[in-house]
mmCIF file of C-alpha atoms in Angstrom:
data_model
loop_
_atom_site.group_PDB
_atom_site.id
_atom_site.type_symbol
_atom_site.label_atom_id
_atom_site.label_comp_id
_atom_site.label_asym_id
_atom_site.label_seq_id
_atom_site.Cartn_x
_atom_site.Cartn_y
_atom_site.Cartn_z
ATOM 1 C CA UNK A 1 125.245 -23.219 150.636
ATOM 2 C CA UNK A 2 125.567 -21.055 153.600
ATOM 3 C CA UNK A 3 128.189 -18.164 153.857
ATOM 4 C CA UNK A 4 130.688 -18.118 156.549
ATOM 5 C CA UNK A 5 132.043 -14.957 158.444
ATOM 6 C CA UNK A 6 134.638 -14.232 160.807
ATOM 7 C CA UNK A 7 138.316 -14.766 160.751
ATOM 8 C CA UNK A 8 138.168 -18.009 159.397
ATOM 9 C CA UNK A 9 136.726 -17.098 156.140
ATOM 10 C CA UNK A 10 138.974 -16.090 153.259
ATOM 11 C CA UNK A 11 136.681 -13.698 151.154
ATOM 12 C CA UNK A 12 137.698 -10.155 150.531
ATOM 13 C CA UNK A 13 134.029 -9.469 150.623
ATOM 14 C CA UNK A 14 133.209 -10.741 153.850
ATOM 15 C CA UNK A 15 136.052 -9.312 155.260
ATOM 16 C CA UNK A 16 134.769 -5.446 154.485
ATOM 17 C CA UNK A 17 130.963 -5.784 154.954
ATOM 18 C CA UNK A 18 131.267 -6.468 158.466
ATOM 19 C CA UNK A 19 133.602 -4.042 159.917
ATOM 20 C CA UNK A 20 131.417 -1.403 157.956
ATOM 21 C CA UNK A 21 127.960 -2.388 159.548
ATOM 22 C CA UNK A 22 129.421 -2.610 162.595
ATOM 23 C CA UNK A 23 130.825 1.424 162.632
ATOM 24 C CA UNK A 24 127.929 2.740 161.004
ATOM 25 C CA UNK A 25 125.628 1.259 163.651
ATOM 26 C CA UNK A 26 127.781 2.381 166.231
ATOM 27 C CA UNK A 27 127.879 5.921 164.713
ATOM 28 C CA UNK A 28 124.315 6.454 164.248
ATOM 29 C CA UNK A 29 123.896 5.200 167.591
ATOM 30 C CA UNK A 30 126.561 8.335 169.216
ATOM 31 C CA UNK A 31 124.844 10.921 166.712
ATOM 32 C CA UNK A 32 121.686 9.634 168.045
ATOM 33 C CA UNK A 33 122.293 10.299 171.342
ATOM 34 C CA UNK A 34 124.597 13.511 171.137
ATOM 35 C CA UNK A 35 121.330 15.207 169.911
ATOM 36 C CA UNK A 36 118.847 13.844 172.569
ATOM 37 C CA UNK A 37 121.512 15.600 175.234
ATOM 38 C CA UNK A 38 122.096 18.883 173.306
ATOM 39 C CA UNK A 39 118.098 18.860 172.898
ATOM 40 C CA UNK A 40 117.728 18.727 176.170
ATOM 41 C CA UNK A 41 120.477 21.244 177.429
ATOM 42 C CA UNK A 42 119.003 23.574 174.710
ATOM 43 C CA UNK A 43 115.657 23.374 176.420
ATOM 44 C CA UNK A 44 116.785 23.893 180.212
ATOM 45 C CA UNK A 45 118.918 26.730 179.008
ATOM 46 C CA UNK A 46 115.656 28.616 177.118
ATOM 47 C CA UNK A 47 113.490 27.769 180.652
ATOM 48 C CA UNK A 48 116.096 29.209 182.601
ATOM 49 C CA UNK A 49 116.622 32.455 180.753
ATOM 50 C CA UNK A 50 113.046 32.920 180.274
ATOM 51 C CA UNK A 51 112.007 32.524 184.106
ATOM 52 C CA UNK A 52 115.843 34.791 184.827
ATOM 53 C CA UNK A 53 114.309 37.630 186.236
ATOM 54 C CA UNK A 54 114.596 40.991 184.157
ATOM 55 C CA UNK A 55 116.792 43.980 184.988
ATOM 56 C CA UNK A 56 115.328 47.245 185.970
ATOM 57 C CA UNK A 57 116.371 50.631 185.674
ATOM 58 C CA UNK A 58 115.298 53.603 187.886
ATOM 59 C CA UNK A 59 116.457 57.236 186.130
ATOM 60 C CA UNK A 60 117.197 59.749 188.646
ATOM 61 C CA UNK A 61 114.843 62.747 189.066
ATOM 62 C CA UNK A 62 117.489 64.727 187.415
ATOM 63 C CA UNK A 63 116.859 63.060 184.174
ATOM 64 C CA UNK A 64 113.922 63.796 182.402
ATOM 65 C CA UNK A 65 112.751 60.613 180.305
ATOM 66 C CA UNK A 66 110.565 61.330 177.242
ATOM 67 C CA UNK A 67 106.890 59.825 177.303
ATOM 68 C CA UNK A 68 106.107 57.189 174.815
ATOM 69 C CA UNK A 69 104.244 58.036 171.572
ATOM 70 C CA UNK A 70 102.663 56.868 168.713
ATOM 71 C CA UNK A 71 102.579 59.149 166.126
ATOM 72 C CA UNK A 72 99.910 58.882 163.197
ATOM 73 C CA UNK A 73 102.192 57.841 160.112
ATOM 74 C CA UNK A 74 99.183 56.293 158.072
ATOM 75 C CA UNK A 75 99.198 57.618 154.623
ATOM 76 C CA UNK A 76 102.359 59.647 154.643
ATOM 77 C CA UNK A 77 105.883 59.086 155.032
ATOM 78 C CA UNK A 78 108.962 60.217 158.084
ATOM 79 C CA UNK A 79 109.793 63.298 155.908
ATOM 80 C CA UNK A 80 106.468 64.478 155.743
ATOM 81 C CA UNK A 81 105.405 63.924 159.352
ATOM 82 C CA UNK A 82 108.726 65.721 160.505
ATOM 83 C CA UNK A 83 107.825 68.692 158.054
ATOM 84 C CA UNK A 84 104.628 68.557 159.458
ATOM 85 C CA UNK A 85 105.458 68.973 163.132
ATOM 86 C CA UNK A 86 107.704 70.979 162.818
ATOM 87 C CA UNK A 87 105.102 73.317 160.830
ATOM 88 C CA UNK A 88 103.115 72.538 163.740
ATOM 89 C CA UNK A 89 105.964 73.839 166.369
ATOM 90 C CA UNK A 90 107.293 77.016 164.601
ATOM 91 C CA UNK A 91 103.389 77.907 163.774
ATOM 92 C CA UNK A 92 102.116 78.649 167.606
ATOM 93 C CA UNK A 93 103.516 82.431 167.594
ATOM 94 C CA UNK A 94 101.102 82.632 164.880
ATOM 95 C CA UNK A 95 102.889 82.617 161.463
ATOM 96 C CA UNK A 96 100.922 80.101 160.022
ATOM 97 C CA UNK A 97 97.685 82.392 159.736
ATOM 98 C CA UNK A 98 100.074 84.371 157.411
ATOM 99 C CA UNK A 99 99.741 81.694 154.785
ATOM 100 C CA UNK A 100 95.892 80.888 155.819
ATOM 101 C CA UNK A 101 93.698 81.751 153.117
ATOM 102 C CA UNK A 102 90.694 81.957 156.077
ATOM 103 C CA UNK A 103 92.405 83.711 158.911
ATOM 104 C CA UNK A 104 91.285 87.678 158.483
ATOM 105 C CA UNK A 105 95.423 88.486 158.718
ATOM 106 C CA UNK A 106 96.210 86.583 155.578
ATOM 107 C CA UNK A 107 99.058 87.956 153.295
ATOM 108 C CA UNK A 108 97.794 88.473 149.829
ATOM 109 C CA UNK A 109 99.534 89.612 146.596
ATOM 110 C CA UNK A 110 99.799 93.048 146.632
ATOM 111 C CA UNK A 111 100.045 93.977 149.928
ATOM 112 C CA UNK A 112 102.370 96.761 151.535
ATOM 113 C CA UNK A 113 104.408 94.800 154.280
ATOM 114 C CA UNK A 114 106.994 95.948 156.778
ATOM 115 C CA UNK A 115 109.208 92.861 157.517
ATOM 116 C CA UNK A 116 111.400 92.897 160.299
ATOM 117 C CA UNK A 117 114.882 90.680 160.208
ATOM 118 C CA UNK A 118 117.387 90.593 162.966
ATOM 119 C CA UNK A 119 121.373 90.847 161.638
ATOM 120 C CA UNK A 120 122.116 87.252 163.352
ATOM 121 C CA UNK A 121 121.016 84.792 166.006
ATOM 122 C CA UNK A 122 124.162 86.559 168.323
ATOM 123 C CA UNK A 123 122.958 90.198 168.430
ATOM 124 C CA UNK A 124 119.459 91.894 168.648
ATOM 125 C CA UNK A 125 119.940 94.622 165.778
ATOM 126 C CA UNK A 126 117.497 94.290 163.239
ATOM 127 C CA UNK A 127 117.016 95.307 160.131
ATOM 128 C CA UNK A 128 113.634 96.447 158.041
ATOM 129 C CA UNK A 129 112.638 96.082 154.337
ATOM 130 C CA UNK A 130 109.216 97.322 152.890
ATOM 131 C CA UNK A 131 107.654 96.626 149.740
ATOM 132 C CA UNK A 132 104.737 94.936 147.580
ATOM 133 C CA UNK A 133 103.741 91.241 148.089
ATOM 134 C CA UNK A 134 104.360 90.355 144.642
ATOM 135 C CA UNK A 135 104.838 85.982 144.952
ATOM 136 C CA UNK A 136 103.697 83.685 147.617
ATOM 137 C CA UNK A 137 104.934 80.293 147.797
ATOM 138 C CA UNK A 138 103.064 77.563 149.780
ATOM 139 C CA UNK A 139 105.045 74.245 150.549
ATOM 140 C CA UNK A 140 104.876 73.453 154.408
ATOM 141 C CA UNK A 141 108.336 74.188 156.139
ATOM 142 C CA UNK A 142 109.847 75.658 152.979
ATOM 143 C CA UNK A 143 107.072 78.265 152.945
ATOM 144 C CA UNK A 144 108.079 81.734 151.300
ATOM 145 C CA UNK A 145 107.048 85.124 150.521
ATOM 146 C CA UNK A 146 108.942 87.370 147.701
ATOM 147 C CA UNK A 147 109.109 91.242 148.758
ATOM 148 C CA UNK A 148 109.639 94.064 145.892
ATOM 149 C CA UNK A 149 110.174 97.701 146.351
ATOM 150 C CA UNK A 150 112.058 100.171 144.474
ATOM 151 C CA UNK A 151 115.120 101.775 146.403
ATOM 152 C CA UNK A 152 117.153 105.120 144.427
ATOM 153 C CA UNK A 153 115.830 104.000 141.265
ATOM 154 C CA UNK A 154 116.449 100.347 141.309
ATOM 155 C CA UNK A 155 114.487 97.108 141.897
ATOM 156 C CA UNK A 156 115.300 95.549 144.938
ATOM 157 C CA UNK A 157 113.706 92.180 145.782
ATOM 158 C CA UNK A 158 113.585 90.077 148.653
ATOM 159 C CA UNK A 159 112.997 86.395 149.344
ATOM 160 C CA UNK A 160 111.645 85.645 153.186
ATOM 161 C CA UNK A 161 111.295 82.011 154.463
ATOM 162 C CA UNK A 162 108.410 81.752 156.583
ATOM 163 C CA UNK A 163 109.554 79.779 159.370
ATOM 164 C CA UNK A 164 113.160 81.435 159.600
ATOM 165 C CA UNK A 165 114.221 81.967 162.743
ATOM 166 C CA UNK A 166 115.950 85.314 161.554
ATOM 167 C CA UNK A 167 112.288 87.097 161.245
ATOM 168 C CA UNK A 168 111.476 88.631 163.669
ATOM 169 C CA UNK A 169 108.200 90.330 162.705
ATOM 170 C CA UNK A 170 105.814 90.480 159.476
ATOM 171 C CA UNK A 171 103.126 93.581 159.468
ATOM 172 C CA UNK A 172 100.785 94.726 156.735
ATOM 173 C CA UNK A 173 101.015 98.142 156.338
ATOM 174 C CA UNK A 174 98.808 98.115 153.370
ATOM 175 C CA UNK A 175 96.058 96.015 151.626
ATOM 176 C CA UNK A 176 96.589 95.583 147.983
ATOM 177 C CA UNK A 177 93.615 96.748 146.055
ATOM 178 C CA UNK A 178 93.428 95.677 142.148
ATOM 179 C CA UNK A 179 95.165 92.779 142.019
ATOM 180 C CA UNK A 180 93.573 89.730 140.486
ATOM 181 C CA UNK A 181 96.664 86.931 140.018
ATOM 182 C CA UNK A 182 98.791 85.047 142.285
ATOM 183 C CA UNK A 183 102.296 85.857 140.860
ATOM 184 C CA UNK A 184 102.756 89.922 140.857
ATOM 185 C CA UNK A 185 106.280 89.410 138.320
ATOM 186 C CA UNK A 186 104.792 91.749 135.519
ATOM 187 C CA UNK A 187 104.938 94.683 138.126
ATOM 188 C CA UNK A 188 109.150 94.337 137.528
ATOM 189 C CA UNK A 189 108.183 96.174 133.771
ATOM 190 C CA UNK A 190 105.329 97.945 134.587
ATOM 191 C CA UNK A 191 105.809 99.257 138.196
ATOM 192 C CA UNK A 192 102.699 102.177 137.679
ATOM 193 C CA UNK A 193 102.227 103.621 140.909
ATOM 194 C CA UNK A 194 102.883 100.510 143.587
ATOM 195 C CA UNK A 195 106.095 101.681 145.307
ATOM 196 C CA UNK A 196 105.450 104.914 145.784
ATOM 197 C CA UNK A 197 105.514 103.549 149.625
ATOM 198 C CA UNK A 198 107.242 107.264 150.875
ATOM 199 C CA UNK A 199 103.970 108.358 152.767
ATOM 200 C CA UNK A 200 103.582 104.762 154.263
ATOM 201 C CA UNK A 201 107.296 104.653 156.284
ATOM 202 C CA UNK A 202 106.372 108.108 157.761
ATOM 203 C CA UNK A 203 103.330 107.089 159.216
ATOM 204 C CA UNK A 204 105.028 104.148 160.142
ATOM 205 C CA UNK A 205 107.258 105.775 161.764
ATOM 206 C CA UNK A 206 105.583 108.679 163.520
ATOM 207 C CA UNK A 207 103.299 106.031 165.255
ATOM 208 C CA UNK A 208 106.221 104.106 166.476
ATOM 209 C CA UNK A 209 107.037 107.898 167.975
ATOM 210 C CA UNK A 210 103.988 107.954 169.648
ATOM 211 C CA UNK A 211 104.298 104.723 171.281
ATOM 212 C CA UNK A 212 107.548 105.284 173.012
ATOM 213 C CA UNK A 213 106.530 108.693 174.152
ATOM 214 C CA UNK A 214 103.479 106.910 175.646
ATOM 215 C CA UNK A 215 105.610 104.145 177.138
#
């Protein structure tokens, strides 16, 4: 027997089933569409903004605009290539060949050196401290030398970063003769004869004297 719908029939059921299939069908149908169109506008939008030509900019010959770069960071990380150009940068007046064990001006332990400091980055007074190379510390920017002398009877010891701005000048005034280790410390107990440095700051002196009478 064949089931009747429509508003003659009297079943609950039929009643609901066909309301139902008649939304849904009508929804699907809207979403259907609604996404075609937004599809579409989605894809003339992209076209348009990728043919839109792109703005320019012209600096001024006032501004100076850095030239691109690509620096070699294979095998080691931002820190280290910083510390490394900057090595590189504070190195061309020629401290580096301080530290290098092949340049013929190499600081070694037990050398006589006159170091040269100025008082601040505001003022050109300087001051001068001489004494044995007794430690040398090598670690890229944080490079280091340790400078010992004895001054009215006590040790006086000083601690120079390589790369300081504040130095102004490093001279050997003697080469160490004698010394077989790195670290010089032992000569804080048993001094012997190294700072007996007296003759050296006269000589040093009188040929500064000689220069300025030349000059």
């Amino acid at each position: 027997m064949a089931r009747q719908f429509g508003p003659e029939s009297t079943s609950p059921r039929s009643t609901l089933i066909h309301p139902s299939a008649t939304s849904l069908h009508s929804m699907f149908s809207f979403t259907r569409n609604l996404g075609a169109r937004l599809s579409g506008i989605t894809a003339r939008y992209a076209s348009t903004a990728a043919n839109a030509a792109k703005p320019t900019y012209t600096a001024p010959a006032s501004v100076i605009v850095p030239t691109q770069f690509k620096p070699n960071t294979r095998g080691q990380g931002l820190m280290q290539l910083i510390s490394k150009e900057e090595v590189k940068r504070l190195g061309a007046e020629g401290r580096s060949n301080l530290f290098n064990k092949s340049h013929p001006e190499c600081l070694r332990p037990g050398d006589v050196v006159l170091v040269e400091t100025l008082n601040s980055m505001s003022t050109d007074k300087t001051s001068t401290f001489i004494g044995v190379l007794i430690a040398m510390d090598r670690r890229a920017l944080h490079s280091n030398f340790t400078v010992r002398n004895v001054v009215l009877k006590v040790g006086v010891e000083m601690k120079y970063m390589l790369y300081s701005p504040l130095i102004k000048s490093v001279r050997v005034m003697k080469r160490g003769e004698g010394f077989r280790r790195a670290k010089l410390f032992y000569l804080r107990d048993n001094p012997g004869r190294a700072f007996r440095l007296e003759g050296l700051i006269k000589q040093d002196k009188a040929a500064q004297a000689k220069k300025a009478a030349k000059a």
